[in-house]
PDB file of C-alpha atoms in Angstrom:
ATOM      1  CA  MET A  51      -1.590  21.907  -4.306  1.00 44.00           C
ATOM      2  CA  ARG A  52      -1.627  22.647  -8.039  1.00 43.00           C
ATOM      3  CA  SER A  53      -3.885  20.506 -10.221  1.00 41.00           C
ATOM      4  CA  CYS A  54      -4.227  20.276 -14.058  1.00 39.00           C
ATOM      5  CA  PHE A  55      -6.345  18.210 -16.302  1.00 35.00           C
ATOM      6  CA  LEU A  56      -4.702  15.756 -18.724  1.00 35.00           C
ATOM      7  CA  THR A  57      -6.951  14.330 -21.439  1.00 30.00           C
ATOM      8  CA  LEU A  58      -5.778  11.000 -22.805  1.00 33.00           C
ATOM      9  CA  LEU A  59      -7.061   8.801 -25.518  1.00 29.00           C
ATOM     10  CA  CYS A  60     -10.440   6.943 -24.621  1.00 30.00           C
ATOM     11  CA  VAL A  61     -10.835   3.597 -26.293  1.00 30.00           C
ATOM     12  CA  ALA A  62     -13.580   1.119 -26.700  1.00 31.00           C
ATOM     13  CA  PRO A  63     -14.146  -1.321 -23.702  1.00 35.00           C
ATOM     14  CA  LEU A  64     -11.551  -3.947 -23.285  1.00 32.00           C
ATOM     15  CA  VAL A  65     -12.640  -7.228 -21.663  1.00 34.00           C
ATOM     16  CA  GLY A  66     -10.078  -9.902 -21.290  1.00 36.00           C
ATOM     17  CA  THR A  67     -10.549 -13.555 -20.478  1.00 38.00           C
ATOM     18  CA  PRO A  68     -10.999 -13.629 -16.717  1.00 39.00           C
ATOM     19  CA  ALA A  69      -8.056 -15.563 -15.221  1.00 42.00           C
ATOM     20  CA  SER A  70     -10.031 -16.385 -12.124  1.00 42.00           C
ATOM     21  CA  ALA A  71     -12.921 -17.905 -14.140  1.00 45.00           C
ATOM     22  CA  GLN A  72     -15.275 -15.571 -12.393  1.00 56.00           C
ATOM     23  CA  GLU A  73     -17.164 -12.581 -13.716  1.00 79.00           C
ATOM     24  CA  SER A  74     -15.424  -9.883 -15.578  1.00 90.00           C
ATOM     25  CA  LEU A  75     -16.241  -6.128 -15.415  1.00 95.00           C
ATOM     26  CA  SER A  76     -14.962  -3.624 -17.923  1.00 97.00           C
ATOM     27  CA  LEU A  77     -15.217   0.025 -16.662  1.00 97.00           C
ATOM     28  CA  ALA A  78     -15.012   3.017 -18.987  1.00 98.00           C
ATOM     29  CA  PRO A  79     -13.705   6.403 -17.714  1.00 97.00           C
ATOM     30  CA  SER A  80     -16.315   8.707 -16.034  1.00 97.00           C
ATOM     31  CA  SER A  81     -13.937  11.698 -15.554  1.00 97.00           C
ATOM     32  CA  LYS A  82     -10.828  13.257 -16.989  1.00 96.00           C
ATOM     33  CA  TRP A  83      -7.262  12.477 -15.630  1.00 95.00           C
ATOM     34  CA  VAL A  84      -6.379  15.132 -12.836  1.00 93.00           C
ATOM     35  CA  LEU A  85      -2.617  15.546 -12.307  1.00 89.00           C
ATOM     36  CA  GLU A  86      -1.693  16.835  -8.856  1.00 86.00           C
ATOM     37  CA  TYR A  87       1.607  18.474  -8.136  1.00 81.00           C
ATOM     38  CA  GLU A  88       1.850  18.128  -4.290  1.00 80.00           C
ATOM     39  CA  LYS A  89       4.713  19.004  -1.899  1.00 81.00           C
ATOM     40  CA  GLU A  90       5.831  15.530  -1.467  1.00 84.00           C
ATOM     41  CA  ARG A  91       4.479  13.442  -4.257  1.00 88.00           C
ATOM     42  CA  CYS A  92       3.078  13.329  -7.813  1.00 93.00           C
ATOM     43  CA  ARG A  93      -0.398  11.769  -8.247  1.00 93.00           C
ATOM     44  CA  ILE A  94      -2.747  11.342 -11.108  1.00 95.00           C
ATOM     45  CA  GLY A  95      -6.277  10.061 -10.670  1.00 96.00           C
ATOM     46  CA  ARG A  96      -9.366   9.284 -12.570  1.00 96.00           C
ATOM     47  CA  PHE A  97     -12.879   7.695 -11.897  1.00 97.00           C
ATOM     48  CA  PHE A  98     -14.240   4.827 -13.882  1.00 98.00           C
ATOM     49  CA  GLY A  99     -17.915   3.523 -14.048  1.00 97.00           C
ATOM     50  CA  GLU A 100     -21.021   5.033 -12.540  1.00 95.00           C
ATOM     51  CA  GLY A 101     -23.330   4.349  -9.694  1.00 95.00           C
ATOM     52  CA  ASP A 102     -22.527   1.083  -7.681  1.00 93.00           C
ATOM     53  CA  GLU A 103     -19.729   0.375 -10.155  1.00 95.00           C
ATOM     54  CA  ARG A 104     -17.967   3.839  -9.589  1.00 96.00           C
ATOM     55  CA  THR A 105     -14.262   3.106  -8.958  1.00 97.00           C
ATOM     56  CA  VAL A 106     -11.241   5.361  -8.512  1.00 97.00           C
ATOM     57  CA  LEU A 107      -7.708   4.850  -9.772  1.00 97.00           C
ATOM     58  CA  PHE A 108      -4.673   6.736  -8.634  1.00 96.00           C
ATOM     59  CA  PHE A 109      -1.061   6.458  -9.921  1.00 96.00           C
ATOM     60  CA  GLU A 110       1.536   8.125  -7.680  1.00 93.00           C
ATOM     61  CA  GLN A 111       5.143   8.485  -6.879  1.00 92.00           C
ATOM     62  CA  TYR A 112       7.255   9.977  -3.920  1.00 90.00           C
ATOM     63  CA  ALA A 113      10.621   9.738  -5.529  1.00 91.00           C
ATOM     64  CA  PRO A 114      12.158   8.919  -8.949  1.00 92.00           C
ATOM     65  CA  ASP A 115      11.422   5.292  -9.775  1.00 91.00           C
ATOM     66  CA  SER A 116      11.142   2.910 -12.738  1.00 92.00           C
ATOM     67  CA  GLN A 117       7.798   1.614 -11.224  1.00 91.00           C
ATOM     68  CA  LEU A 118       4.562   3.449 -10.730  1.00 92.00           C
ATOM     69  CA  ARG A 119       2.592   2.891  -7.582  1.00 92.00           C
ATOM     70  CA  TRP A 120      -1.196   2.501  -8.046  1.00 95.00           C
ATOM     71  CA  ILE A 121      -4.296   2.217  -5.767  1.00 94.00           C
ATOM     72  CA  VAL A 122      -7.749   1.259  -6.894  1.00 96.00           C
ATOM     73  CA  ALA A 123     -10.811   1.660  -4.663  1.00 95.00           C
ATOM     74  CA  GLY A 124     -14.542   1.217  -5.034  1.00 95.00           C
ATOM     75  CA  ARG A 125     -17.602  -0.952  -4.372  1.00 95.00           C
ATOM     76  CA  PRO A 126     -16.733  -3.434  -7.130  1.00 95.00           C
ATOM     77  CA  LEU A 127     -13.768  -4.548  -4.728  1.00 95.00           C
ATOM     78  CA  LYS A 128     -15.910  -4.867  -1.677  1.00 93.00           C
ATOM     79  CA  LYS A 129     -15.559  -8.702  -1.655  1.00 93.00           C
ATOM     80  CA  LEU A 130     -11.703  -8.579  -1.309  1.00 92.00           C
ATOM     81  CA  ARG A 131     -10.581 -10.470   1.667  1.00 88.00           C
ATOM     82  CA  LYS A 132      -7.385  -9.723   3.737  1.00 84.00           C
ATOM     83  CA  ASN A 133      -4.415 -12.041   3.071  1.00 80.00           C
ATOM     84  CA  PHE A 134      -5.920 -13.412  -0.198  1.00 88.00           C
ATOM     85  CA  GLU A 135      -3.750 -13.121  -3.347  1.00 91.00           C
ATOM     86  CA  ALA A 136      -4.760 -11.070  -6.271  1.00 94.00           C
ATOM     87  CA  ARG A 137      -2.961 -10.117  -9.418  1.00 95.00           C
ATOM     88  CA  TRP A 138      -2.771  -7.285 -11.910  1.00 96.00           C
ATOM     89  CA  ARG A 139      -1.337  -6.351 -15.312  1.00 97.00           C
ATOM     90  CA  TYR A 140      -1.246  -3.460 -17.857  1.00 96.00           C
ATOM     91  CA  GLY A 141      -3.215  -4.289 -21.022  1.00 95.00           C
ATOM     92  CA  SER A 142      -5.167  -7.404 -21.577  1.00 92.00           C
ATOM     93  CA  THR A 143      -2.309  -9.478 -22.800  1.00 89.00           C
ATOM     94  CA  GLY A 144       0.450  -8.606 -20.312  1.00 88.00           C
ATOM     95  CA  GLU A 145       2.116 -10.840 -17.603  1.00 92.00           C
ATOM     96  CA  TRP A 146       0.344 -11.011 -14.422  1.00 95.00           C
ATOM     97  CA  THR A 147       1.982  -9.609 -11.204  1.00 94.00           C
ATOM     98  CA  GLU A 148       0.864 -11.137  -7.986  1.00 94.00           C
ATOM     99  CA  VAL A 149      -0.157  -8.961  -4.946  1.00 91.00           C
ATOM    100  CA  SER A 150      -1.377  -9.674  -1.532  1.00 88.00           C
ATOM    101  CA  VAL A 151      -4.693  -8.119  -0.297  1.00 88.00           C
ATOM    102  CA  ARG A 152      -3.946  -6.088   2.798  1.00 80.00           C
ATOM    103  CA  GLY A 153      -7.404  -5.406   4.060  1.00 78.00           C
ATOM    104  CA  MET A 154      -7.137  -1.666   3.366  1.00 82.00           C
ATOM    105  CA  SER A 155      -9.727   1.128   2.412  1.00 83.00           C
ATOM    106  CA  LEU A 156      -9.488   4.445   0.903  1.00 84.00           C
ATOM    107  CA  ASP A 157     -11.449   7.310   2.695  1.00 81.00           C
ATOM    108  CA  GLY A 158     -14.570   7.976   0.815  1.00 85.00           C
ATOM    109  CA  TYR A 159     -14.049   5.377  -1.736  1.00 89.00           C
ATOM    110  CA  GLY A 160     -14.232   2.016  -0.038  1.00 90.00           C
ATOM    111  CA  THR A 161     -12.168  -1.204  -0.156  1.00 92.00           C
ATOM    112  CA  ALA A 162      -8.893  -0.671  -1.856  1.00 92.00           C
ATOM    113  CA  LEU A 163      -6.167  -2.717  -3.515  1.00 93.00           C
ATOM    114  CA  THR A 164      -2.523  -1.396  -4.159  1.00 91.00           C
ATOM    115  CA  SER A 165       0.445  -2.443  -6.048  1.00 90.00           C
ATOM    116  CA  ASP A 166       2.437  -2.170  -2.836  1.00 79.00           C
ATOM    117  CA  GLY A 167       1.305  -5.586  -1.854  1.00 64.00           C
ATOM    118  CA  GLU A 168       3.484  -7.484  -4.297  1.00 55.00           C
ATOM    119  CA  ILE A 169       4.173 -10.989  -3.182  1.00 50.00           C
ATOM    120  CA  ALA A 170       7.678 -11.584  -1.596  1.00 47.00           C
ATOM    121  CA  ASP A 171       9.242 -14.012   0.771  1.00 44.00           C
ATOM    122  CA  GLU A 172       9.278 -12.196   3.993  1.00 45.00           C
ATOM    123  CA  ARG A 173      10.908 -13.267   7.281  1.00 38.00           C
ATOM    124  CA  THR A 174       8.551 -13.159  10.322  1.00 41.00           C
ATOM    125  CA  ASP A 175      11.186 -13.649  13.085  1.00 40.00           C
ATOM    126  CA  ARG A 176      13.039 -10.442  12.703  1.00 39.00           C
ATOM    127  CA  PRO A 177      13.093  -7.313  10.408  1.00 37.00           C
ATOM    128  CA  GLN A 178      13.584  -8.039   6.816  1.00 37.00           C
ATOM    129  CA  PRO A 179      16.940  -6.367   5.651  1.00 36.00           C
ATOM    130  CA  ALA A 180      17.167  -3.954   2.868  1.00 38.00           C
ATOM    131  CA  VAL A 181      18.738  -5.128  -0.337  1.00 35.00           C
ATOM    132  CA  GLU A 182      21.376  -2.597  -1.147  1.00 41.00           C
ATOM    133  CA  ASP A 183      21.971  -2.066  -4.959  1.00 43.00           C
ATOM    134  CA  ARG A 184      25.299  -0.247  -5.671  1.00 46.00           C
ATOM    135  CA  ALA A 185      25.343  -1.040  -9.409  1.00 52.00           C
ATOM    136  CA  ARG A 186      26.437   1.909 -11.449  1.00 60.00           C
ATOM    137  CA  LYS A 187      23.666   3.391 -13.602  1.00 75.00           C
ATOM    138  CA  LEU A 188      23.980   7.001 -14.689  1.00 87.00           C
ATOM    139  CA  GLY A 189      21.200   9.390 -13.742  1.00 91.00           C
ATOM    140  CA  LEU A 190      17.882   8.963 -11.696  1.00 93.00           C
ATOM    141  CA  PRO A 191      15.467   6.250 -12.431  1.00 93.00           C
ATOM    142  CA  SER A 192      12.453   7.156 -14.469  1.00 95.00           C
ATOM    143  CA  LEU A 193       9.299   5.583 -15.936  1.00 96.00           C
ATOM    144  CA  ASP A 194       9.786   4.044 -19.372  1.00 96.00           C
ATOM    145  CA  PRO A 195       6.784   5.012 -21.639  1.00 97.00           C
ATOM    146  CA  GLU A 196       7.860   2.397 -24.215  1.00 96.00           C
ATOM    147  CA  ARG A 197       7.176  -0.304 -21.576  1.00 94.00           C
ATOM    148  CA  VAL A 198       3.438   0.454 -21.842  1.00 95.00           C
ATOM    149  CA  ASP A 199       3.288   1.751 -25.483  1.00 95.00           C
ATOM    150  CA  GLY A 200       0.012   0.656 -27.008  1.00 94.00           C
ATOM    151  CA  LEU A 201      -1.405  -0.531 -23.708  1.00 96.00           C
ATOM    152  CA  THR A 202      -4.766   1.162 -22.597  1.00 97.00           C
ATOM    153  CA  SER A 203      -5.883  -0.619 -19.441  1.00 97.00           C
ATOM    154  CA  LEU A 204      -5.178  -1.861 -15.996  1.00 98.00           C
ATOM    155  CA  GLU A 205      -6.595  -5.171 -15.080  1.00 97.00           C
ATOM    156  CA  ILE A 206      -7.079  -6.704 -11.654  1.00 96.00           C
ATOM    157  CA  ASP A 207      -8.051 -10.186 -10.999  1.00 96.00           C
ATOM    158  CA  ALA A 208      -8.964 -11.561  -7.418  1.00 94.00           C
ATOM    159  CA  PRO A 209     -10.917 -14.291  -5.742  1.00 92.00           C
ATOM    160  CA  ARG A 210     -14.564 -13.441  -5.046  1.00 92.00           C
ATOM    161  CA  VAL A 211     -14.105 -10.266  -7.348  1.00 94.00           C
ATOM    162  CA  GLY A 212     -13.255 -11.641 -10.710  1.00 95.00           C
ATOM    163  CA  THR A 213     -11.492  -9.609 -13.304  1.00 96.00           C
ATOM    164  CA  ILE A 214     -11.952  -5.700 -13.405  1.00 97.00           C
ATOM    165  CA  ALA A 215     -10.601  -3.973 -16.410  1.00 97.00           C
ATOM    166  CA  LEU A 216     -10.113  -0.198 -16.076  1.00 98.00           C
ATOM    167  CA  GLU A 217      -9.988   1.375 -19.449  1.00 98.00           C
ATOM    168  CA  THR A 218      -7.330   4.011 -18.675  1.00 97.00           C
ATOM    169  CA  GLY A 219      -6.694   5.039 -22.325  1.00 96.00           C
ATOM    170  CA  ALA A 220      -3.130   5.230 -23.592  1.00 96.00           C
ATOM    171  CA  LEU A 221      -0.710   4.704 -20.680  1.00 96.00           C
ATOM    172  CA  ALA A 222       2.438   6.044 -22.392  1.00 97.00           C
ATOM    173  CA  PRO A 223       1.405   9.796 -22.216  1.00 95.00           C
ATOM    174  CA  LEU A 224       0.551   9.223 -18.528  1.00 95.00           C
ATOM    175  CA  PHE A 225       3.997   7.862 -17.804  1.00 96.00           C
ATOM    176  CA  ARG A 226       5.533  11.019 -19.565  1.00 96.00           C
ATOM    177  CA  SER A 227       3.473  13.286 -17.561  1.00 94.00           C
ATOM    178  CA  MET A 228       4.442  11.630 -14.412  1.00 95.00           C
ATOM    179  CA  ASN A 229       8.131  11.839 -15.242  1.00 96.00           C
ATOM    180  CA  ALA A 230       7.716  15.596 -15.854  1.00 95.00           C
ATOM    181  CA  CYS A 231       5.931  16.068 -12.532  1.00 94.00           C
ATOM    182  CA  MET A 232       8.753  14.042 -10.730  1.00 94.00           C
ATOM    183  CA  ASN A 233      11.494  16.292 -12.218  1.00 95.00           C
ATOM    184  CA  ASP A 234       9.665  19.383 -10.932  1.00 94.00           C
ATOM    185  CA  LEU A 235       9.278  17.711  -7.495  1.00 93.00           C
ATOM    186  CA  VAL A 236      12.924  16.614  -7.234  1.00 94.00           C
ATOM    187  CA  THR A 237      13.997  20.100  -8.240  1.00 95.00           C
ATOM    188  CA  SER A 238      11.773  21.560  -5.300  1.00 93.00           C
ATOM    189  CA  TRP A 239      14.017  19.480  -2.986  1.00 92.00           C
ATOM    190  CA  GLY A 240      17.009  21.598  -4.073  1.00 92.00           C
ATOM    191  CA  VAL A 241      18.302  18.724  -6.268  1.00 93.00           C
ATOM    192  CA  ASP A 242      20.316  19.781  -9.512  1.00 93.00           C
ATOM    193  CA  LEU A 243      18.816  17.506 -12.128  1.00 94.00           C
ATOM    194  CA  ASP A 244      21.771  18.346 -14.703  1.00 95.00           C
ATOM    195  CA  ARG A 245      24.198  17.213 -11.785  1.00 94.00           C
ATOM    196  CA  HIS A 246      22.110  14.083 -11.135  1.00 96.00           C
ATOM    197  CA  ALA A 247      22.147  13.142 -14.687  1.00 95.00           C
ATOM    198  CA  LYS A 248      25.772  12.168 -14.081  1.00 95.00           C
ATOM    199  CA  ARG A 249      25.065  10.364 -10.795  1.00 95.00           C
ATOM    200  CA  ALA A 250      26.343   6.713 -10.955  1.00 94.00           C
ATOM    201  CA  VAL A 251      25.605   5.435  -7.540  1.00 92.00           C
ATOM    202  CA  GLY A 252      23.207   6.791  -4.863  1.00 93.00           C
ATOM    203  CA  PRO A 253      23.946   7.194  -1.134  1.00 94.00           C
ATOM    204  CA  ARG A 254      24.348   3.826   0.772  1.00 92.00           C
ATOM    205  CA  LEU A 255      23.464   3.295   4.370  1.00 89.00           C
ATOM    206  CA  THR A 256      26.407   1.434   5.819  1.00 89.00           C
ATOM    207  CA  ASN A 257      25.157   0.677   9.221  1.00 87.00           C
ATOM    208  CA  LEU A 258      21.892  -0.932   8.330  1.00 79.00           C
ATOM    209  CA  PRO A 259      21.881  -3.628  10.920  1.00 78.00           C
ATOM    210  CA  LEU A 260      22.249  -1.020  13.815  1.00 82.00           C
ATOM    211  CA  ILE A 261      19.386   1.069  12.369  1.00 78.00           C
ATOM    212  CA  GLU A 262      17.175  -2.012  12.017  1.00 74.00           C
ATOM    213  CA  ARG A 263      17.839  -2.870  15.660  1.00 76.00           C
ATOM    214  CA  ILE A 264      17.032   0.639  16.836  1.00 74.00           C
ATOM    215  CA  LEU A 265      13.862   0.950  14.831  1.00 70.00           C
ATOM    216  CA  ILE A 266      12.559  -2.344  16.031  1.00 68.00           C
ATOM    217  CA  ASP A 267      13.521  -1.740  19.659  1.00 70.00           C
ATOM    218  CA  GLN A 268      11.917   1.790  19.568  1.00 69.00           C
ATOM    219  CA  TYR A 269       8.625   0.717  18.137  1.00 69.00           C
ATOM    220  CA  PRO A 270       6.479   3.502  19.697  1.00 70.00           C
ATOM    221  CA  ASP A 271       5.117   2.311  23.068  1.00 73.00           C
ATOM    222  CA  ARG A 272       1.600   3.907  22.344  1.00 74.00           C
ATOM    223  CA  ALA A 273       1.439   2.175  18.983  1.00 73.00           C
ATOM    224  CA  LEU A 274       2.366  -1.195  20.737  1.00 73.00           C
ATOM    225  CA  ARG A 275      -0.393  -0.651  23.246  1.00 75.00           C
ATOM    226  CA  ASN A 276      -2.949   0.174  20.668  1.00 73.00           C
ATOM    227  CA  GLY A 277      -1.710  -2.502  18.189  1.00 71.00           C
ATOM    228  CA  GLU A 278      -1.168   0.169  15.574  1.00 72.00           C
ATOM    229  CA  GLN A 279       0.841  -0.382  12.432  1.00 70.00           C
ATOM    230  CA  ALA A 280       2.524   2.159  10.021  1.00 70.00           C
ATOM    231  CA  ASP A 281       3.392   2.418   6.342  1.00 72.00           C
ATOM    232  CA  LEU A 282       5.547   5.338   5.435  1.00 75.00           C
ATOM    233  CA  HIS A 283       8.055   6.705   3.036  1.00 81.00           C
ATOM    234  CA  LEU A 284      11.292   8.622   4.086  1.00 84.00           C
ATOM    235  CA  ARG A 285      13.433  10.896   2.052  1.00 91.00           C
ATOM    236  CA  VAL A 286      16.951  11.431   3.406  1.00 93.00           C
ATOM    237  CA  MET A 287      19.284  14.275   2.071  1.00 95.00           C
ATOM    238  CA  VAL A 288      22.858  13.227   2.194  1.00 96.00           C
ATOM    239  CA  ASP A 289      25.697  15.652   1.572  1.00 96.00           C
ATOM    240  CA  ALA A 290      29.012  15.055  -0.281  1.00 96.00           C
ATOM    241  CA  ASN A 291      30.702  13.951   3.078  1.00 96.00           C
ATOM    242  CA  GLY A 292      27.938  11.361   3.727  1.00 95.00           C
ATOM    243  CA  ALA A 293      26.329  13.478   6.568  1.00 96.00           C
ATOM    244  CA  VAL A 294      22.418  13.500   6.774  1.00 95.00           C
ATOM    245  CA  THR A 295      21.226  17.076   6.308  1.00 95.00           C
ATOM    246  CA  LYS A 296      17.505  16.331   6.321  1.00 94.00           C
ATOM    247  CA  CYS A 297      15.135  13.661   6.787  1.00 92.00           C
ATOM    248  CA  VAL A 298      11.362  13.847   5.821  1.00 89.00           C
ATOM    249  CA  VAL A 299       8.432  11.480   6.232  1.00 84.00           C
ATOM    250  CA  THR A 300       6.884  11.899   2.789  1.00 80.00           C
ATOM    251  CA  ASN A 301       3.762   9.686   3.316  1.00 72.00           C
ATOM    252  CA  MET A 302       2.220   8.137   6.218  1.00 61.00           C
ATOM    253  CA  THR A 303      -0.718   5.503   6.403  1.00 61.00           C
ATOM    254  CA  VAL A 304      -0.416   5.355  10.185  1.00 56.00           C
ATOM    255  CA  ALA A 305      -1.875   6.489  13.423  1.00 56.00           C
ATOM    256  CA  GLN A 306      -0.424   9.579  14.979  1.00 63.00           C
ATOM    257  CA  SER A 307       1.489   7.425  17.506  1.00 64.00           C
ATOM    258  CA  PHE A 308       4.387   7.165  15.069  1.00 69.00           C
ATOM    259  CA  GLY A 309       5.101  10.716  14.262  1.00 67.00           C
ATOM    260  CA  ASP A 310       8.650  11.262  12.834  1.00 75.00           C
ATOM    261  CA  ALA A 311      10.466   8.948  15.252  1.00 76.00           C
ATOM    262  CA  ALA A 312      12.120   7.118  12.430  1.00 80.00           C
ATOM    263  CA  CYS A 313      13.597  10.325  11.002  1.00 86.00           C
ATOM    264  CA  MET A 314      14.927  11.217  14.512  1.00 86.00           C
ATOM    265  CA  ASP A 315      16.724   7.950  14.864  1.00 84.00           C
ATOM    266  CA  ILE A 316      18.140   8.229  11.172  1.00 87.00           C
ATOM    267  CA  ARG A 317      19.489  11.700  11.872  1.00 89.00           C
ATOM    268  CA  GLN A 318      21.079  10.796  14.946  1.00 89.00           C
ATOM    269  CA  ARG A 319      22.573   7.244  14.112  1.00 88.00           C
ATOM    270  CA  ALA A 320      22.618   6.547  10.403  1.00 90.00           C
ATOM    271  CA  ILE A 321      26.012   6.456   8.633  1.00 92.00           C
ATOM    272  CA  PHE A 322      25.952   6.937   4.867  1.00 94.00           C
ATOM    273  CA  GLU A 323      28.532   6.702   2.102  1.00 94.00           C
ATOM    274  CA  PRO A 324      27.839   9.614  -0.232  1.00 96.00           C
ATOM    275  CA  ALA A 325      26.528   9.316  -3.769  1.00 95.00           C
ATOM    276  CA  ILE A 326      29.175   9.071  -6.523  1.00 95.00           C
ATOM    277  CA  ASP A 327      29.230  10.567  -9.908  1.00 94.00           C
ATOM    278  CA  GLU A 328      30.413   9.205 -13.194  1.00 93.00           C
ATOM    279  CA  ASP A 329      33.969  10.370 -12.419  1.00 93.00           C
ATOM    280  CA  GLY A 330      34.058   8.577  -9.101  1.00 93.00           C
ATOM    281  CA  GLN A 331      33.572  11.853  -7.091  1.00 95.00           C
ATOM    282  CA  PRO A 332      31.271  12.235  -4.039  1.00 96.00           C
ATOM    283  CA  MET A 333      28.211  14.434  -4.577  1.00 96.00           C
ATOM    284  CA  ALA A 334      25.196  15.611  -2.438  1.00 96.00           C
ATOM    285  CA  SER A 335      22.119  13.521  -3.267  1.00 96.00           C
ATOM    286  CA  PHE A 336      19.165  11.767  -1.614  1.00 95.00           C
ATOM    287  CA  HIS A 337      18.156   8.392  -0.453  1.00 92.00           C
ATOM    288  CA  THR A 338      14.565   7.206  -0.369  1.00 88.00           C
ATOM    289  CA  THR A 339      13.041   4.237   1.244  1.00 82.00           C
ATOM    290  CA  ARG A 340       9.881   2.822   2.655  1.00 78.00           C
ATOM    291  CA  LEU A 341       9.193   1.522   6.140  1.00 75.00           C
ATOM    292  CA  ARG A 342       6.403  -0.792   7.187  1.00 72.00           C
ATOM    293  CA  TYR A 343       5.848  -1.317  10.867  1.00 70.00           C
ATOM    294  CA  THR A 344       3.606  -4.391  11.328  1.00 67.00           C
ATOM    295  CA  MET A 345       2.326  -6.508  14.199  1.00 64.00           C
ATOM    296  CA  ARG A 346       2.628 -10.218  13.676  1.00 56.00           C
ATOM    297  CA  SER A 347       3.827 -12.531  16.366  1.00 43.00           C
ATOM    298  CA  GLY A 348       5.334  -9.441  17.842  1.00 46.00           C
ATOM    299  CA  PRO A 349       6.440  -5.799  16.637  1.00 45.00           C
ATOM    300  CA  MET A 350       8.565  -5.774  13.642  1.00 48.00           C
ATOM    301  CA  TYR A 351       9.185  -3.751  10.495  1.00 44.00           C
ATOM    302  CA  THR A 352      10.445  -4.223   6.973  1.00 46.00           C
ATOM    303  CA  TRP A 353      12.741  -1.883   5.091  1.00 45.00           C
ATOM    304  CA  PRO A 354      12.348  -2.827   1.390  1.00 44.00           C
ATOM    305  CA  SER A 355      15.033  -2.006  -1.208  1.00 37.00           C
TER     306      SER A 355
END
């Protein structure tokens, strides 16, 4: 792992009006940003507050995306309750985005909240199918620094917790740093960035219903017995003929019972249409997705778009 320090602008405390009408807490940085170039992800983190208020914030990406995943953990979040609804926003005047509290913790840091819990209508009787977007848009997705230009905080608002404002400093330079890190990461996969600047459509899984059925029917026996759940990211390399050349589990919040079973099923049974460039020609590329194995009334999983 390579780490570098990124110094961003520190600003005076920002305290917005607490939407939950509970107490508000504004936390100034207590460390520098540390940008980590890892094998399968880009992550940048920083501490805020001191003593009992010490809180950590991580931003991370596992594949090119227009959204940045974050996770916040620390004692100020200790009153969060699973299945409650919270919300977050960039800056003190932005629009709130709702998230569900998933009852998670981060080793060494305590109770945690993540942007992964965005509220969505989920079916509970069978796996939620993926939404395939084949709209033509040249190039790989990336973060838009202009979206956060002038914004200098991440705010969280939740029942029993109130509003917590993390004074991040300018977010636009952070977005640019993450874009640069992601370009390096994608290149390490053997992806030609210049070629992918002309990618119009990514690979598409054509037999999704079959893969859904296989994955739910083959929920690992040991995991079922132990009531274990999984949250993992997959990266599938697909050649110009649509053949799967590699599948990698890039992140796993999961007991060891799951291993790389999902990748084994995808390598053996998945059928892809290859990526297409701006001239309509097939090209080698990659497909990334996230799997959540959950235990509700019975075993199931979701495969978000």
